[in-house]
Amino acid sequence: MELKGKIALITGGARGIGKAIAIRLAKKGADLVVADISYESAAETAKEIGAQEGVRTLALKLDVSQADEVTKAFEDIIREFGRVDILINNAGITRDGLLLRMKAEDWDAVMNINLKGTFLCSKEAVKVMVKQKSGRIINIASVVAFMGNPGQANYSASKAGIVGLTKTIAREYASRGITVNAVAPGFIATAMTDALAENVRQEMLKSIPVGKFGSVEDVANAVAFFASSESAYVTGQVIHVNGGMYM
């Protein structure tokens, strides 16, 4: 239970990869703040994990693209727990479409949640972590940040931006005891991939050398490494969790 006594905030933490990360960190002893655009979903997840793992939890409704909501969220966390040790910037959306058909509002929506949200949450976290002289920030990027993907100009650009942001914050605050790293998932088994036609799934699998989709737990394991003391000398790095899809 090496994270016992640590406070971890997971954005987009109510379901999918975010929920898997929350569970993994709770199993290592961390107390959790589950933040999500849906308070009901966040509260359900927080209650479930708290009961299963015996950790303290707090659920928050949070739109990470809104600076005032992010500021208030951190005020609520400090009021409840007194500190923030780990920030997982996981909240993200897609609005797919080929470049010539992509609407400006679809570009803006993805950039605001994925990239601006990571910036806003990281900024507030750093304010707290500098005072503590310690902290871990882990950003969820994507394989498409490195490969690109047709129909995802906005998503690919937002995730590539997260990689650059990760490295810059890491350089700025390494001397303050804060490490900043990213995890870049490839194709992960989710309800979305389960719903794909079999021929589409098979085409996707052909691009993955290990021959299978990753699990949300695969991503959570990489995040847990960056959150732990075992990664104390690692900052500004990206772990690729993609089954060899990008090397």
XYZ file of C-alpha atoms in Angstrom:
247
model
C 0.000 0.000 0.000
C 2.751 2.414 -0.971
C 0.293 5.201 -1.862
C -1.425 5.126 1.533
C -2.010 8.688 2.703
C -1.678 10.079 -0.826
C -4.545 11.993 -2.446
C -5.176 11.243 -6.114
C -7.450 13.238 -8.420
C -8.649 11.479 -11.575
C -10.509 13.574 -14.142
C -12.975 11.674 -16.276
C -12.743 9.118 -13.500
C -16.276 7.725 -13.494
C -15.893 5.087 -16.200
C -13.581 3.365 -18.648
C -9.866 4.043 -18.350
C -10.419 6.664 -15.646
C -12.309 4.237 -13.423
C -9.660 1.545 -13.954
C -6.981 4.027 -12.889
C -8.983 4.986 -9.804
C -9.340 1.327 -8.815
C -5.633 0.638 -9.360
C -4.520 3.616 -7.252
C -7.013 2.727 -4.513
C -5.590 -0.799 -4.383
C -2.205 0.830 -3.718
C -3.782 2.734 -0.818
C -4.475 6.180 -2.288
C -7.518 8.179 -1.253
C -9.457 9.295 -4.310
C -11.130 12.291 -5.852
C -13.282 11.084 -8.744
C -14.135 14.035 -10.986
C -16.421 13.774 -13.983
C -18.771 15.859 -16.081
C -21.562 13.670 -14.633
C -21.746 14.009 -10.864
C -24.080 11.017 -10.570
C -21.581 8.747 -12.336
C -18.678 10.141 -10.301
C -20.549 9.610 -7.040
C -21.475 6.034 -7.959
C -17.867 5.160 -8.849
C -16.445 6.872 -5.764
C -18.882 5.048 -3.477
C -18.181 1.698 -5.140
C -14.392 1.970 -4.927
C -14.463 3.371 -1.410
C -16.515 0.423 -0.208
C -14.397 -2.153 -2.028
C -10.949 -0.816 -1.175
C -11.524 0.911 2.155
C -10.177 4.294 1.045
C -11.614 7.767 1.451
C -13.304 9.141 -1.638
C -14.765 12.410 -2.869
C -16.913 12.816 -5.985
C -16.911 16.089 -7.912
C -18.786 17.383 -10.927
C -16.134 18.970 -13.130
C -15.984 20.405 -16.628
C -12.208 20.629 -17.047
C -12.514 23.220 -19.815
C -13.935 25.788 -17.379
C -11.251 27.594 -15.365
C -13.604 28.599 -12.559
C -14.820 25.019 -12.106
C -11.254 23.722 -11.989
C -10.258 26.315 -9.388
C -13.290 25.486 -7.244
C -12.597 21.745 -7.534
C -9.105 22.165 -6.132
C -10.441 24.387 -3.342
C -12.928 21.641 -2.452
C -10.186 19.007 -2.474
C -7.897 21.056 -0.237
C -10.792 21.716 2.120
C -11.564 17.981 2.313
C -8.079 16.425 2.248
C -5.572 19.242 2.770
C -3.362 18.277 -0.183
C -3.150 16.849 -3.715
C -0.351 14.368 -4.391
C -1.336 12.832 -7.726
C -3.197 14.320 -10.671
C -4.376 12.113 -13.536
C -5.480 14.214 -16.513
C -7.719 11.634 -18.156
C -10.837 13.587 -19.198
C -11.211 13.613 -22.962
C -13.683 13.589 -25.846
C -13.730 12.896 -29.577
C -15.560 14.695 -32.378
C -14.342 12.770 -35.410
C -14.552 13.827 -39.042
C -12.345 14.300 -42.077
C -10.562 17.646 -42.129
C -12.655 19.211 -44.904
C -15.864 18.253 -43.096
C -14.718 19.097 -39.567
C -16.602 22.000 -38.051
C -14.713 24.667 -36.113
C -16.868 23.971 -33.084
C -15.814 20.297 -33.179
C -12.162 21.361 -33.242
C -12.726 23.761 -30.339
C -14.678 21.267 -28.228
C -11.924 18.639 -28.418
C -9.143 21.153 -27.797
C -10.988 22.698 -24.859
C -11.560 19.424 -23.015
C -8.455 17.460 -23.960
C -5.704 20.076 -24.083
C -7.010 23.161 -22.294
C -8.444 20.933 -19.562
C -5.044 19.330 -19.016
C -3.451 22.779 -18.841
C -5.990 24.155 -16.348
C -5.869 21.151 -14.012
C -2.073 20.948 -14.153
C -1.761 24.641 -13.338
C -3.920 24.308 -10.231
C -2.148 21.118 -9.175
C 1.277 22.699 -9.511
C 0.214 25.560 -7.213
C -0.456 22.981 -4.492
C 2.458 20.679 -5.262
C 5.055 23.454 -5.237
C 4.067 24.233 -1.635
C 4.273 20.540 -0.776
C 7.595 20.207 -2.645
C 6.279 16.983 -4.142
C 3.735 15.718 -6.624
C 2.956 13.491 -9.570
C 1.124 14.593 -12.709
C 0.234 11.899 -15.246
C -1.401 12.898 -18.521
C -3.292 10.512 -20.792
C -2.110 11.018 -24.366
C -2.715 8.605 -27.277
C -0.925 6.608 -29.934
C -2.517 8.927 -32.514
C -0.417 11.800 -31.151
C 2.557 10.025 -32.740
C 0.975 8.299 -35.752
C -1.935 10.509 -36.708
C -5.275 8.985 -37.659
C -7.643 9.817 -40.536
C -10.756 11.556 -39.254
C -9.107 12.666 -36.026
C -7.228 15.862 -36.827
C -8.600 17.549 -33.705
C -8.064 14.570 -31.383
C -4.563 13.818 -32.709
C -3.533 17.455 -32.382
C -4.918 17.706 -28.844
C -3.052 14.585 -27.728
C 0.178 15.707 -29.425
C -0.231 18.983 -27.565
C -0.512 17.067 -24.299
C 2.868 15.423 -24.991
C 4.521 18.817 -25.506
C 2.800 20.233 -22.439
C 3.944 17.247 -20.378
C 7.597 17.755 -21.282
C 7.477 21.505 -20.662
C 5.874 21.271 -17.213
C 8.326 18.499 -16.345
C 11.261 20.802 -17.144
C 9.757 23.733 -15.278
C 9.038 21.943 -11.996
C 11.466 19.016 -11.694
C 13.510 21.029 -9.187
C 10.388 21.375 -6.996
C 9.954 17.630 -6.531
C 7.198 17.343 -9.135
C 7.370 14.729 -11.887
C 5.207 14.995 -15.003
C 4.782 12.089 -17.393
C 2.308 10.742 -19.939
C 0.778 7.419 -20.908
C -0.172 6.932 -24.562
C -2.722 4.125 -25.036
C -3.288 2.399 -28.357
C -6.484 0.486 -29.148
C -8.048 -0.389 -25.800
C -10.980 -2.792 -25.390
C -14.008 -0.712 -24.425
C -17.741 -0.696 -25.080
C -16.954 1.268 -28.250
C -14.601 -1.355 -29.705
C -16.982 -4.134 -28.645
C -19.693 -2.518 -30.756
C -17.586 -2.443 -33.932
C -18.364 -4.748 -36.824
C -16.195 -7.857 -36.811
C -14.466 -6.975 -40.091
C -13.534 -3.555 -38.681
C -12.177 -5.157 -35.513
C -10.075 -7.562 -37.550
C -8.584 -4.732 -39.604
C -7.691 -2.873 -36.421
C -6.107 -5.991 -34.939
C -3.866 -6.388 -37.989
C -2.073 -3.179 -36.987
C -1.248 -4.526 -33.499
C 1.764 -6.885 -33.398
C 0.608 -8.659 -30.210
C -2.680 -9.428 -31.965
C -5.149 -8.180 -29.383
C -6.654 -5.011 -27.957
C -5.268 -3.681 -24.701
C -7.295 -3.544 -21.500
C -8.094 -0.555 -19.335
C -6.027 -2.288 -16.642
C -2.973 -2.205 -18.933
C -3.237 1.583 -19.007
C -3.898 1.774 -15.262
C -0.758 -0.243 -14.521
C 1.417 2.225 -16.427
C -0.222 5.138 -14.626
C 0.358 3.447 -11.264
C 4.083 3.229 -12.015
C 4.290 6.963 -12.689
C 2.268 7.668 -9.523
C 4.595 5.611 -7.329
C 7.943 6.273 -5.667
C 9.475 3.761 -8.099
C 9.342 6.423 -10.839
C 10.932 9.179 -8.740
C 13.793 9.635 -11.245
C 11.531 9.576 -14.311
C 10.012 12.790 -15.664
C 9.031 14.207 -19.034
C 8.544 10.712 -20.447
C 5.828 8.845 -22.346
C 4.991 5.173 -21.831
C 3.365 3.654 -24.927
C 0.721 1.060 -24.082
C -0.213 -0.147 -27.552
C 0.877 -3.752 -28.112
C 3.614 -2.658 -30.508
C 1.294 -0.654 -32.775
C 3.771 2.238 -32.540
C 7.413 1.672 -31.645
